Amino acid sequence: MRFKEMASKVSQWLEKSKEIVISSRVRLARNLTDFSFTHWAKKEDLAKVVEKVSNVTKGNSYLKNALIIDLKELDDIDRQFLMERHLISREHAQDKGKERAVIIGDKEIISIMVNEEDHLRIQVTESGLNLIEAWRLASKIDNELEKGLNYAYSEKYGYLTACPTNTGTGLRASVMIHLPALVISRQINKVLDAVSRANMAVRGIYGEGTQAQGDLFQISNEISLGESEEEIVEHVEKAAREIMEYEKRARKRLLTQLKEEIKDSISRAYGTLCSAYTISSAETLILLSKLRLGANIDLAKDIDISTLNELLILTRPAHLQEIAGKKLSAPERDVKRAALIREKLRIKT
Amino acid sequence: MLCERCGKEEATVPVIKIVGGEFTVMHLCDKCAEEATGEGKKEMESFFPSFPDLFSKIFSDFPSFHTEFFAPFKEKIKPPEIEEIKCPRCGLSYSDFKKTFQLGCSQCYETFKEQLEPMLRRIHGSIIHKGKVPSKVPVKVKIPKDEIKEMKKKLQEAVKKEEYEEAAHLRDEIRATEAKQKKRGGG
């Protein structure tokens, strides 16, 4: 375990986030034309890809002081820790022993996964609804990387990726969005249905195949070919803005029609979080979601959202273990989690 | 806000649609949204007809996620030898691709072009990249005229066979390709 220091704080993009849209992330998939794609390449070729990308990164002006981490050297908890911080994907955290790396920029805004499904997955995460900035920064990093690398690119199909679902721009623009009022008022399925019909994907907060927990959803584009990056980003932003409006309206309605019930539910959530002696990860997410809603609609004015952001990440299993500096069993983690929550809520609010 | 469809009930659901690349949002009431959803489904079905029977015979061993993408070009599924085609550069066979839905290298896009293009169109609604161009790609790289010729030939064939949906796709692609050439100073 090697991330004790990093584990005590959250990434910058999350620290500042106070809105319904918590964060905006852009990912660019790129491959090197001289090598087979990751799943089909020989081990020694993958090692060469890691070496090449690492070397090019060192000269990148956006990646000064970046951490270059060889995933082979990490234990399971370390890799899960990076996943919990959204620095690597779930897939990248699995498959121990493969030639894989992650390059993490200053303040954790930028991360580049090497030898995930594609040779490079350049990720930029910003606070709130800000996909355009995330895309601009990702593109600038990409421009510099490209000078030292030969990308697989076709005039006709654009950037060539291992999976045809990413061909073209290689772009996935996604927003993490908190929709408790739509969930409470049971309108969420309709909204998400509409999202899927607009060629967008809805996922849980840890990407493909993960469940939506704590009323947090990820909305992203499905189409990467035939539209420019700016168009894709605009479509996702527009969809996010629409959903946000519906969430706001649902919140207003809750306040007029169910004020007492909602207030009660938020107060109880606060009570449980402040006094529980042992608490699971799932319950924590549900209760934090209620408090966040309370803070947003002025029913829990004393709650500082940045504390909630902190708790969202620090109470995750690998974070608790990094902070403790040792492996903990699930019941041990539940005790540690409850203690951490009590401490943070009492001191900061 | 009132429902944009019936104008009577309060709008509670955003119905987002992309039609012909245009992104539209309608604010509808519950009832209209439900009806619109039904319509939307019908539209999608006619747009992407499914052929479950034929398909299940061809890809019976396939996980459903993959089958969805392979479905539309079942008509084009060639005799068994398709499965045997191997990429000359990386050695990946078409049946390898079907197992993982991952290509082996950049050359595979050429090797499996015939199979990939309908699939890309099915996934993205287009096969022509409109976005970023790496600075290393020479500005005047041209798409061979032969390719446009070939596309035009396919277009004529499609019209002849009254496959208007396919024809519309091809027409859009020809336009996009020509526009791209013009923009880059090629052609």
Coordinates of C-alpha atoms in Angstrom, one line a residue:
Chain A
M1 CA 0.0 0.0 0.0
R2 CA 1.5 3.3 -1.1
F3 CA -1.1 6.0 -1.2
K4 CA -1.6 6.9 2.4
E5 CA -0.9 10.5 1.9
M6 CA -3.1 10.8 -1.2
A7 CA -5.9 9.0 0.5
S8 CA -6.5 11.7 3.1
K9 CA -7.6 14.3 0.5
V10 CA -9.9 14.3 -2.5
S11 CA -9.1 15.3 -6.0
Q12 CA -9.3 18.9 -6.8
W13 CA -12.3 18.5 -9.2
L14 CA -14.4 16.9 -6.5
E15 CA -13.3 19.3 -3.7
K16 CA -14.9 22.3 -5.4
S17 CA -18.0 20.6 -6.8
K18 CA -21.3 21.9 -5.4
E19 CA -23.8 21.5 -8.3
I20 CA -26.2 18.9 -9.5
V21 CA -23.6 18.0 -12.1
I22 CA -20.7 17.0 -10.0
S23 CA -18.1 16.6 -12.6
S24 CA -17.4 16.5 -16.3
R25 CA -15.0 14.0 -17.9
V26 CA -13.6 13.7 -21.3
R27 CA -11.7 10.6 -22.5
L28 CA -9.8 10.2 -25.8
A29 CA -8.9 6.8 -27.0
R30 CA -5.6 6.6 -29.0
N31 CA -3.5 3.7 -30.4
L32 CA 0.0 3.5 -31.7
T33 CA 0.0 2.3 -35.3
D34 CA 3.2 0.2 -35.0
F35 CA 1.8 -2.1 -32.4
S36 CA -1.2 -4.5 -32.2
F37 CA -4.0 -3.3 -30.0
T38 CA -3.6 -4.1 -26.3
H39 CA -5.6 -7.3 -26.0
W40 CA -3.9 -8.8 -29.1
A41 CA -0.3 -7.6 -28.5
K42 CA 2.6 -9.6 -27.2
K43 CA 3.7 -8.8 -23.7
E44 CA 7.0 -7.4 -24.8
D45 CA 5.3 -5.0 -27.2
L46 CA 3.0 -3.8 -24.5
A47 CA 6.1 -3.1 -22.4
K48 CA 7.4 -1.0 -25.3
V49 CA 4.2 0.9 -25.5
V50 CA 4.5 1.7 -21.8
E51 CA 8.0 2.8 -22.3
K52 CA 7.3 5.0 -25.3
V53 CA 4.3 6.7 -23.8
S54 CA 6.1 7.3 -20.5
N55 CA 9.0 8.9 -22.4
V56 CA 6.8 11.2 -24.4
T57 CA 4.9 12.2 -21.3
K58 CA 8.0 13.5 -19.7
G59 CA 8.3 16.2 -22.2
N60 CA 4.6 17.2 -22.1
S61 CA 4.1 20.7 -20.7
Y62 CA 0.7 19.7 -19.2
L63 CA 2.3 16.7 -17.4
K64 CA 5.1 18.2 -15.5
N65 CA 5.6 16.5 -12.2
A66 CA 3.2 13.8 -13.3
L67 CA 3.3 10.5 -11.5
I68 CA 4.1 7.5 -13.8
I69 CA 2.8 4.4 -12.0
D70 CA 3.5 0.9 -13.2
L71 CA 0.4 -1.1 -12.3
K72 CA 2.4 -4.3 -11.9
E73 CA 4.0 -2.9 -8.8
L74 CA 0.7 -2.1 -7.1
D75 CA -1.2 -4.5 -4.8
D76 CA -5.0 -5.0 -5.2
I77 CA -5.9 -2.3 -2.7
D78 CA -3.7 0.3 -4.4
R79 CA -5.3 -0.4 -7.8
Q80 CA -8.8 -0.3 -6.3
F81 CA -7.8 3.0 -4.6
L82 CA -7.0 4.5 -8.0
M83 CA -10.3 3.3 -9.4
E84 CA -12.2 4.8 -6.5
R85 CA -10.6 8.1 -7.4
H86 CA -11.6 7.7 -11.0
L87 CA -8.0 7.8 -12.1
I88 CA -8.2 4.4 -13.7
S89 CA -11.2 2.3 -14.9
R90 CA -12.5 -0.8 -13.3
E91 CA -11.0 -2.8 -16.2
H92 CA -7.6 -1.2 -15.8
A93 CA -7.7 -2.1 -12.1
Q94 CA -8.2 -5.7 -12.9
D95 CA -5.9 -8.1 -14.7
K96 CA -3.0 -8.1 -12.3
G97 CA 0.5 -8.6 -13.7
K98 CA -0.2 -7.1 -17.2
E99 CA 2.1 -4.4 -18.7
R100 CA 0.0 -1.5 -17.8
A101 CA 0.6 2.0 -16.4
V102 CA -1.2 5.1 -15.4
I103 CA 0.1 8.7 -15.6
I104 CA -1.4 11.1 -13.2
G105 CA -1.1 14.8 -13.6
D106 CA -0.9 17.5 -11.0
K107 CA -4.1 17.8 -8.9
E108 CA -5.5 14.6 -10.5
I109 CA -7.2 16.5 -13.3
I110 CA -5.4 14.6 -16.0
S111 CA -4.8 10.9 -16.1
I112 CA -3.6 8.7 -18.9
M113 CA -4.2 5.0 -18.8
V114 CA -1.6 3.1 -20.8
N115 CA -2.6 -0.3 -22.3
E116 CA -6.2 -0.3 -21.2
E117 CA -8.5 -1.4 -24.0
D118 CA -6.6 1.1 -26.2
H119 CA -2.9 2.0 -25.9
L120 CA -3.7 5.4 -24.5
R121 CA -6.8 6.7 -22.8
I122 CA -6.3 10.3 -22.0
Q123 CA -8.8 11.5 -19.4
V124 CA -9.5 15.0 -18.1
T125 CA -11.9 15.7 -15.3
E126 CA -13.3 19.1 -14.3
S127 CA -15.7 20.2 -11.6
G128 CA -19.4 20.9 -12.4
L129 CA -20.7 21.1 -16.0
N130 CA -17.6 21.9 -18.0
L131 CA -17.2 19.4 -20.8
I132 CA -15.9 22.1 -23.2
E133 CA -12.9 23.0 -21.0
A134 CA -12.2 19.3 -20.4
W135 CA -12.2 18.6 -24.1
R136 CA -10.0 21.6 -24.9
L137 CA -7.4 20.5 -22.3
A138 CA -7.5 16.8 -23.4
S139 CA -7.0 17.9 -27.0
K140 CA -4.0 20.1 -26.1
I141 CA -2.4 17.2 -24.2
D142 CA -3.2 15.0 -27.2
N143 CA -1.5 17.5 -29.6
E144 CA 1.7 17.4 -27.6
L145 CA 1.7 13.6 -27.2
E146 CA 1.1 13.1 -30.9
K147 CA 4.4 14.9 -31.8
G148 CA 6.3 12.0 -30.2
L149 CA 3.9 9.1 -31.1
N150 CA 2.6 7.6 -34.3
Y151 CA -1.2 7.4 -33.8
A152 CA -3.3 4.8 -35.7
Y153 CA -5.5 7.1 -37.8
S154 CA -7.4 6.8 -41.0
E155 CA -8.5 9.6 -43.2
K156 CA -11.9 8.0 -43.6
Y157 CA -12.6 6.5 -40.2
G158 CA -10.6 8.8 -37.9
Y159 CA -8.8 7.5 -34.9
L160 CA -8.7 3.7 -35.0
T161 CA -9.6 2.0 -31.7
A162 CA -9.7 -1.6 -30.6
C163 CA -13.4 -1.6 -30.3
P164 CA -15.5 -0.2 -33.2
T165 CA -17.8 1.5 -30.7
N166 CA -15.0 4.1 -30.1
T167 CA -13.8 4.6 -33.7
G168 CA -13.6 8.1 -35.1
T169 CA -13.1 10.7 -32.5
G170 CA -12.2 8.2 -29.8
L171 CA -14.1 10.6 -27.6
R172 CA -16.3 9.8 -24.6
A173 CA -17.8 12.9 -22.9
S174 CA -19.5 12.1 -19.6
V175 CA -21.0 14.0 -16.7
M176 CA -21.6 12.7 -13.2
I177 CA -24.9 13.9 -12.1
H178 CA -26.8 13.8 -8.8
L179 CA -30.5 13.2 -9.2
P180 CA -32.1 12.4 -5.8
A181 CA -35.4 14.3 -6.4
L182 CA -36.1 12.5 -9.7
V183 CA -35.4 9.2 -7.9
I184 CA -37.7 10.1 -4.9
S185 CA -40.5 11.3 -7.2
R186 CA -40.1 8.1 -9.4
Q187 CA -39.5 10.0 -12.6
I188 CA -35.9 8.9 -13.0
N189 CA -36.7 6.0 -15.3
K190 CA -38.6 8.2 -17.7
V191 CA -35.7 10.7 -17.8
L192 CA -33.1 8.0 -18.3
D193 CA -35.2 6.4 -21.0
A194 CA -35.3 9.7 -22.9
V195 CA -31.5 9.9 -22.5
S196 CA -31.0 6.5 -24.0
R197 CA -33.2 7.3 -26.9
A198 CA -31.0 10.3 -27.6
N199 CA -28.1 8.0 -28.3
M200 CA -26.6 8.5 -24.9
A201 CA -25.6 6.0 -22.4
V202 CA -26.5 6.0 -18.7
R203 CA -24.1 4.2 -16.4
G204 CA -23.3 4.0 -12.7
I205 CA -20.5 6.1 -11.3
Y206 CA -17.7 3.7 -11.9
G207 CA -18.5 3.3 -15.6
E208 CA -19.6 0.4 -17.7
G209 CA -21.6 -2.3 -16.0
T210 CA -21.6 -0.6 -12.6
Q211 CA -24.7 0.3 -10.7
A212 CA -26.0 3.7 -10.0
Q213 CA -25.4 4.3 -6.3
G214 CA -26.3 7.2 -4.1
D215 CA -28.5 8.7 -6.8
L216 CA -25.4 9.4 -8.9
F217 CA -25.5 8.7 -12.6
Q218 CA -23.1 9.1 -15.5
I219 CA -24.5 10.3 -18.8
S220 CA -22.3 10.0 -21.9
N221 CA -22.3 9.9 -25.7
E222 CA -22.6 6.6 -27.5
I223 CA -21.7 7.8 -30.9
S224 CA -18.0 8.7 -31.6
L225 CA -18.0 8.7 -35.4
G226 CA -19.6 11.1 -37.9
E227 CA -19.9 14.0 -35.4
S228 CA -17.1 16.4 -34.5
E229 CA -15.8 16.5 -31.0
E230 CA -17.4 19.8 -30.4
E231 CA -20.8 18.5 -31.5
I232 CA -20.5 15.5 -29.3
V233 CA -19.6 17.6 -26.3
E234 CA -22.4 20.0 -27.0
H235 CA -25.0 17.2 -27.2
V236 CA -24.0 15.8 -23.9
E237 CA -23.9 19.2 -22.3
K238 CA -27.3 20.0 -23.6
A239 CA -28.7 16.7 -22.4
A240 CA -27.1 17.3 -18.9
R241 CA -28.6 20.8 -18.8
E242 CA -32.1 19.5 -19.6
I243 CA -31.8 16.8 -17.0
M244 CA -30.6 19.3 -14.5
E245 CA -33.7 21.5 -15.1
Y246 CA -36.0 18.5 -14.5
E247 CA -34.1 17.7 -11.3
K248 CA -34.5 21.3 -10.1
R249 CA -38.2 21.2 -10.9
A250 CA -38.6 17.9 -9.0
R251 CA -36.8 19.5 -6.0
K252 CA -39.1 22.4 -6.1
R253 CA -42.1 20.1 -6.2
L254 CA -40.8 18.1 -3.2
L255 CA -40.4 21.3 -1.2
T256 CA -43.9 22.4 -1.8
Q257 CA -45.7 19.0 -1.6
L258 CA -43.6 16.9 0.7
K259 CA -41.6 19.4 2.7
E260 CA -42.1 17.8 6.1
E261 CA -41.3 14.3 4.9
I262 CA -38.2 15.4 3.1
K263 CA -37.0 17.4 6.0
D264 CA -37.6 14.4 8.3
S265 CA -35.7 12.1 5.9
I266 CA -32.7 14.4 5.7
S267 CA -32.6 15.0 9.5
R268 CA -32.7 11.2 10.1
A269 CA -29.9 10.7 7.5
Y270 CA -27.8 13.3 9.4
G271 CA -28.6 11.7 12.7
T272 CA -27.6 8.2 11.5
L273 CA -24.3 9.5 10.0
C274 CA -23.4 11.4 13.1
S275 CA -24.1 8.6 15.5
A276 CA -23.6 5.2 13.8
Y277 CA -20.9 3.0 15.2
T278 CA -20.7 0.8 12.2
I279 CA -22.0 1.5 8.7
S280 CA -21.8 -0.1 5.2
S281 CA -20.6 1.6 2.1
A282 CA -24.0 1.3 0.4
E283 CA -25.9 2.9 3.4
T284 CA -23.3 5.6 3.5
L285 CA -23.9 6.5 -0.1
I286 CA -27.7 6.6 0.3
L287 CA -27.5 8.9 3.4
L288 CA -24.8 11.1 1.9
S289 CA -27.1 11.6 -1.1
K290 CA -29.9 12.8 1.2
L291 CA -27.6 15.2 3.0
R292 CA -26.4 16.6 -0.3
L293 CA -30.0 17.2 -1.4
G294 CA -30.6 18.9 2.0
A295 CA -27.6 21.1 1.6
N296 CA -28.6 22.1 -2.0
I297 CA -32.2 23.0 -1.1
D298 CA -31.5 24.7 2.2
L299 CA -33.0 22.1 4.4
A300 CA -29.6 21.3 5.9
K301 CA -28.0 24.7 5.8
D302 CA -25.2 23.8 8.2
I303 CA -23.8 21.0 6.1
D304 CA -20.8 21.9 4.1
I305 CA -20.9 20.2 0.6
S306 CA -17.2 20.0 0.4
T307 CA -17.3 17.7 3.5
L308 CA -19.8 15.5 1.8
N309 CA -17.6 15.4 -1.3
E310 CA -14.8 14.3 0.9
L311 CA -16.8 11.6 2.5
L312 CA -18.1 10.3 -0.8
I313 CA -14.6 9.2 -1.7
L314 CA -12.8 8.7 1.7
T315 CA -15.4 6.2 2.9
R316 CA -14.8 3.8 0.0
P317 CA -13.2 0.5 1.0
A318 CA -9.7 1.0 -0.5
H319 CA -9.5 4.5 0.8
L320 CA -10.2 3.4 4.3
Q321 CA -7.5 0.7 4.0
E322 CA -5.0 3.1 2.6
I323 CA -5.7 5.6 5.4
A324 CA -5.4 2.8 8.0
G325 CA -2.2 1.5 6.2
K326 CA -3.4 -2.1 6.4
K327 CA -5.8 -4.6 5.0
L328 CA -9.2 -4.5 6.8
S329 CA -12.0 -7.0 6.8
A330 CA -15.5 -5.7 5.8
P331 CA -16.8 -5.4 9.4
E332 CA -13.5 -3.6 10.4
R333 CA -14.0 -1.2 7.5
D334 CA -17.6 -0.5 8.6
V335 CA -16.4 0.6 12.0
K336 CA -13.6 2.7 10.6
R337 CA -16.0 4.3 8.1
A338 CA -18.5 5.2 10.8
A339 CA -15.7 6.8 12.9
L340 CA -14.4 8.8 9.9
I341 CA -17.9 10.1 9.2
R342 CA -18.6 11.1 12.8
E343 CA -15.3 12.9 12.9
K344 CA -15.7 14.8 9.7
L345 CA -19.3 15.8 10.3
R346 CA -18.7 17.0 13.8
I347 CA -15.6 19.0 13.2
K348 CA -16.6 20.6 10.0
T349 CA -20.3 21.4 10.5
Chain B
M1 CA -44.4 24.7 -18.4
L2 CA -47.2 23.1 -20.3
C3 CA -46.8 19.9 -22.4
E4 CA -45.6 20.8 -25.9
R5 CA -47.7 18.1 -27.4
C6 CA -51.2 18.3 -25.8
G7 CA -50.7 21.8 -24.3
K8 CA -53.0 20.8 -21.4
E9 CA -51.0 19.0 -18.7
E10 CA -47.8 20.2 -17.0
A11 CA -44.6 19.0 -18.8
T12 CA -42.7 16.6 -16.6
V13 CA -40.5 14.6 -18.9
P14 CA -37.9 15.7 -21.4
V15 CA -38.0 13.6 -24.5
I16 CA -34.7 14.0 -26.2
K17 CA -34.3 12.9 -29.8
I18 CA -31.6 13.0 -32.4
V19 CA -33.1 13.1 -35.9
G20 CA -30.8 13.5 -38.8
G21 CA -28.1 14.8 -36.6
E22 CA -30.5 17.4 -35.1
F23 CA -30.9 17.3 -31.3
T24 CA -34.3 18.2 -30.2
V25 CA -35.9 18.3 -26.7
M26 CA -39.7 18.2 -26.2
H27 CA -41.1 18.8 -22.9
L28 CA -44.1 16.5 -22.4
C29 CA -46.5 15.4 -19.8
D30 CA -46.5 11.9 -18.5
K31 CA -49.1 10.6 -20.8
C32 CA -47.8 12.2 -24.0
A33 CA -44.3 11.0 -23.1
E34 CA -45.4 7.5 -22.8
E35 CA -47.1 7.7 -26.2
A36 CA -44.1 9.4 -27.7
T37 CA -42.0 6.6 -26.3
G38 CA -44.1 4.0 -28.1
E39 CA -43.7 6.0 -31.3
G40 CA -40.1 6.3 -30.8
K41 CA -39.7 2.6 -30.4
K42 CA -41.6 2.0 -33.6
E43 CA -39.4 4.5 -35.4
M44 CA -36.3 2.8 -34.2
E45 CA -37.6 -0.6 -35.2
S46 CA -38.3 0.4 -38.7
F47 CA -35.0 2.1 -38.9
F48 CA -33.0 -0.8 -37.6
P49 CA -35.0 -3.9 -38.6
S50 CA -34.0 -6.9 -36.6
F51 CA -33.8 -10.4 -38.0
P52 CA -33.8 -12.6 -34.9
D53 CA -34.3 -15.9 -36.5
L54 CA -31.6 -15.8 -39.1
F55 CA -29.4 -14.0 -36.7
S56 CA -29.7 -16.6 -33.9
K57 CA -28.7 -19.2 -36.4
I58 CA -25.6 -17.4 -37.4
F59 CA -24.4 -16.2 -34.0
S60 CA -26.0 -18.6 -31.6
D61 CA -23.0 -18.7 -29.3
F62 CA -22.8 -14.9 -29.0
P63 CA -23.4 -12.7 -26.0
S64 CA -26.3 -10.4 -26.5
F65 CA -24.3 -7.2 -26.4
H66 CA -22.3 -8.3 -29.4
T67 CA -25.2 -9.7 -31.3
E68 CA -26.9 -6.3 -31.3
F69 CA -24.1 -4.9 -33.3
F70 CA -23.7 -7.8 -35.6
A71 CA -27.4 -8.1 -36.3
P72 CA -27.9 -5.6 -39.0
F73 CA -25.5 -7.0 -41.5
K74 CA -26.6 -10.6 -41.3
E75 CA -27.8 -10.3 -44.9
K76 CA -24.2 -9.6 -45.8
I77 CA -22.9 -12.6 -43.9
K78 CA -20.9 -14.4 -46.5
P79 CA -20.3 -18.2 -46.7
P80 CA -18.2 -19.7 -43.9
E81 CA -14.9 -18.6 -45.3
I82 CA -15.5 -15.1 -43.8
E83 CA -14.7 -16.6 -40.4
E84 CA -11.4 -17.7 -41.8
I85 CA -10.1 -14.4 -43.1
K86 CA -7.1 -13.3 -41.2
C87 CA -5.5 -9.9 -40.9
P88 CA -2.2 -10.2 -42.8
R89 CA -0.5 -7.9 -40.3
C90 CA -1.6 -9.2 -36.9
G91 CA -3.1 -12.6 -37.7
L92 CA -6.5 -11.9 -36.0
S93 CA -9.3 -13.8 -37.7
Y94 CA -12.8 -12.6 -38.1
S95 CA -14.0 -15.3 -35.7
D96 CA -11.5 -14.0 -33.1
F97 CA -13.0 -10.5 -33.6
K98 CA -16.5 -11.9 -33.0
K99 CA -15.5 -13.5 -29.8
T100 CA -14.1 -10.3 -28.2
F101 CA -15.5 -7.5 -30.3
Q102 CA -12.0 -6.1 -30.4
L103 CA -9.9 -5.7 -33.5
G104 CA -6.2 -6.7 -33.5
C105 CA -4.5 -3.8 -35.1
S106 CA -5.0 -0.7 -37.3
Q107 CA -4.7 -2.8 -40.4
C108 CA -7.7 -4.9 -39.4
Y109 CA -9.9 -1.9 -40.4
E110 CA -8.8 -2.6 -44.0
T111 CA -8.8 -6.3 -43.7
F112 CA -12.4 -6.5 -42.4
K113 CA -13.7 -3.4 -44.2
E114 CA -16.6 -5.2 -45.8
Q115 CA -17.9 -6.4 -42.5
L116 CA -16.9 -3.4 -40.4
E117 CA -18.5 -0.7 -42.4
P118 CA -22.1 -1.8 -42.0
M119 CA -21.3 -2.4 -38.3
L120 CA -19.9 1.1 -37.9
R121 CA -22.9 2.5 -39.6
R122 CA -25.2 0.6 -37.3
I123 CA -23.4 1.8 -34.2
H124 CA -22.7 5.4 -35.2
G125 CA -25.1 6.1 -38.0
S126 CA -22.1 7.1 -40.1
I127 CA -18.7 5.8 -41.3
I128 CA -17.0 9.1 -42.1
H129 CA -14.9 10.8 -39.5
K130 CA -15.8 14.5 -39.1
G131 CA -13.6 15.4 -36.1
K132 CA -10.0 16.1 -35.2
V133 CA -7.2 15.4 -37.7
P134 CA -3.7 14.8 -36.2
S135 CA -1.2 17.4 -37.4
K136 CA 1.0 14.6 -38.8
V137 CA -1.5 13.6 -41.4
P138 CA -0.6 15.4 -44.5
V139 CA -3.2 18.0 -45.3
K140 CA -3.6 16.9 -48.9
V141 CA -4.1 13.3 -48.2
K142 CA -6.9 12.4 -50.6
I143 CA -9.5 9.7 -50.3
P144 CA -8.9 7.8 -53.6
K145 CA -11.4 8.8 -56.2
D146 CA -12.0 5.1 -56.8
E147 CA -13.6 5.0 -53.4
I148 CA -16.2 7.7 -54.2
K149 CA -16.8 6.0 -57.5
E150 CA -17.3 2.7 -55.7
M151 CA -19.8 4.4 -53.3
K152 CA -21.7 5.9 -56.2
K153 CA -21.9 2.6 -57.8
K154 CA -23.3 1.1 -54.6
L155 CA -25.8 4.0 -54.4
Q156 CA -27.1 3.2 -57.9
E157 CA -27.5 -0.4 -57.0
A158 CA -29.3 0.4 -53.8
V159 CA -31.7 2.6 -55.7
K160 CA -32.3 -0.1 -58.3
K161 CA -33.1 -2.6 -55.5
E162 CA -35.4 0.1 -53.9
E163 CA -33.3 -0.1 -50.7
Y164 CA -33.9 3.6 -50.0
E165 CA -32.6 3.6 -46.4
E166 CA -29.2 2.2 -47.6
A167 CA -29.3 4.7 -50.5
A168 CA -29.8 7.6 -48.2
H169 CA -26.9 6.5 -46.1
L170 CA -24.7 6.2 -49.1
R171 CA -25.8 9.6 -50.4
D172 CA -24.8 11.2 -47.1
E173 CA -21.5 9.5 -47.1
I174 CA -20.7 10.5 -50.6
R175 CA -21.5 14.1 -49.7
A176 CA -19.5 14.0 -46.5
T177 CA -16.5 12.5 -48.3
E178 CA -16.6 15.1 -51.1
A179 CA -17.0 17.9 -48.6
K180 CA -14.0 16.6 -46.7
Q181 CA -11.9 16.5 -49.8
K182 CA -12.8 20.0 -50.8
K183 CA -12.0 21.3 -47.3
R184 CA -8.6 19.7 -47.3
G185 CA -7.8 21.0 -50.8
G186 CA -7.8 17.6 -52.3
G187 CA -10.2 16.1 -54.9

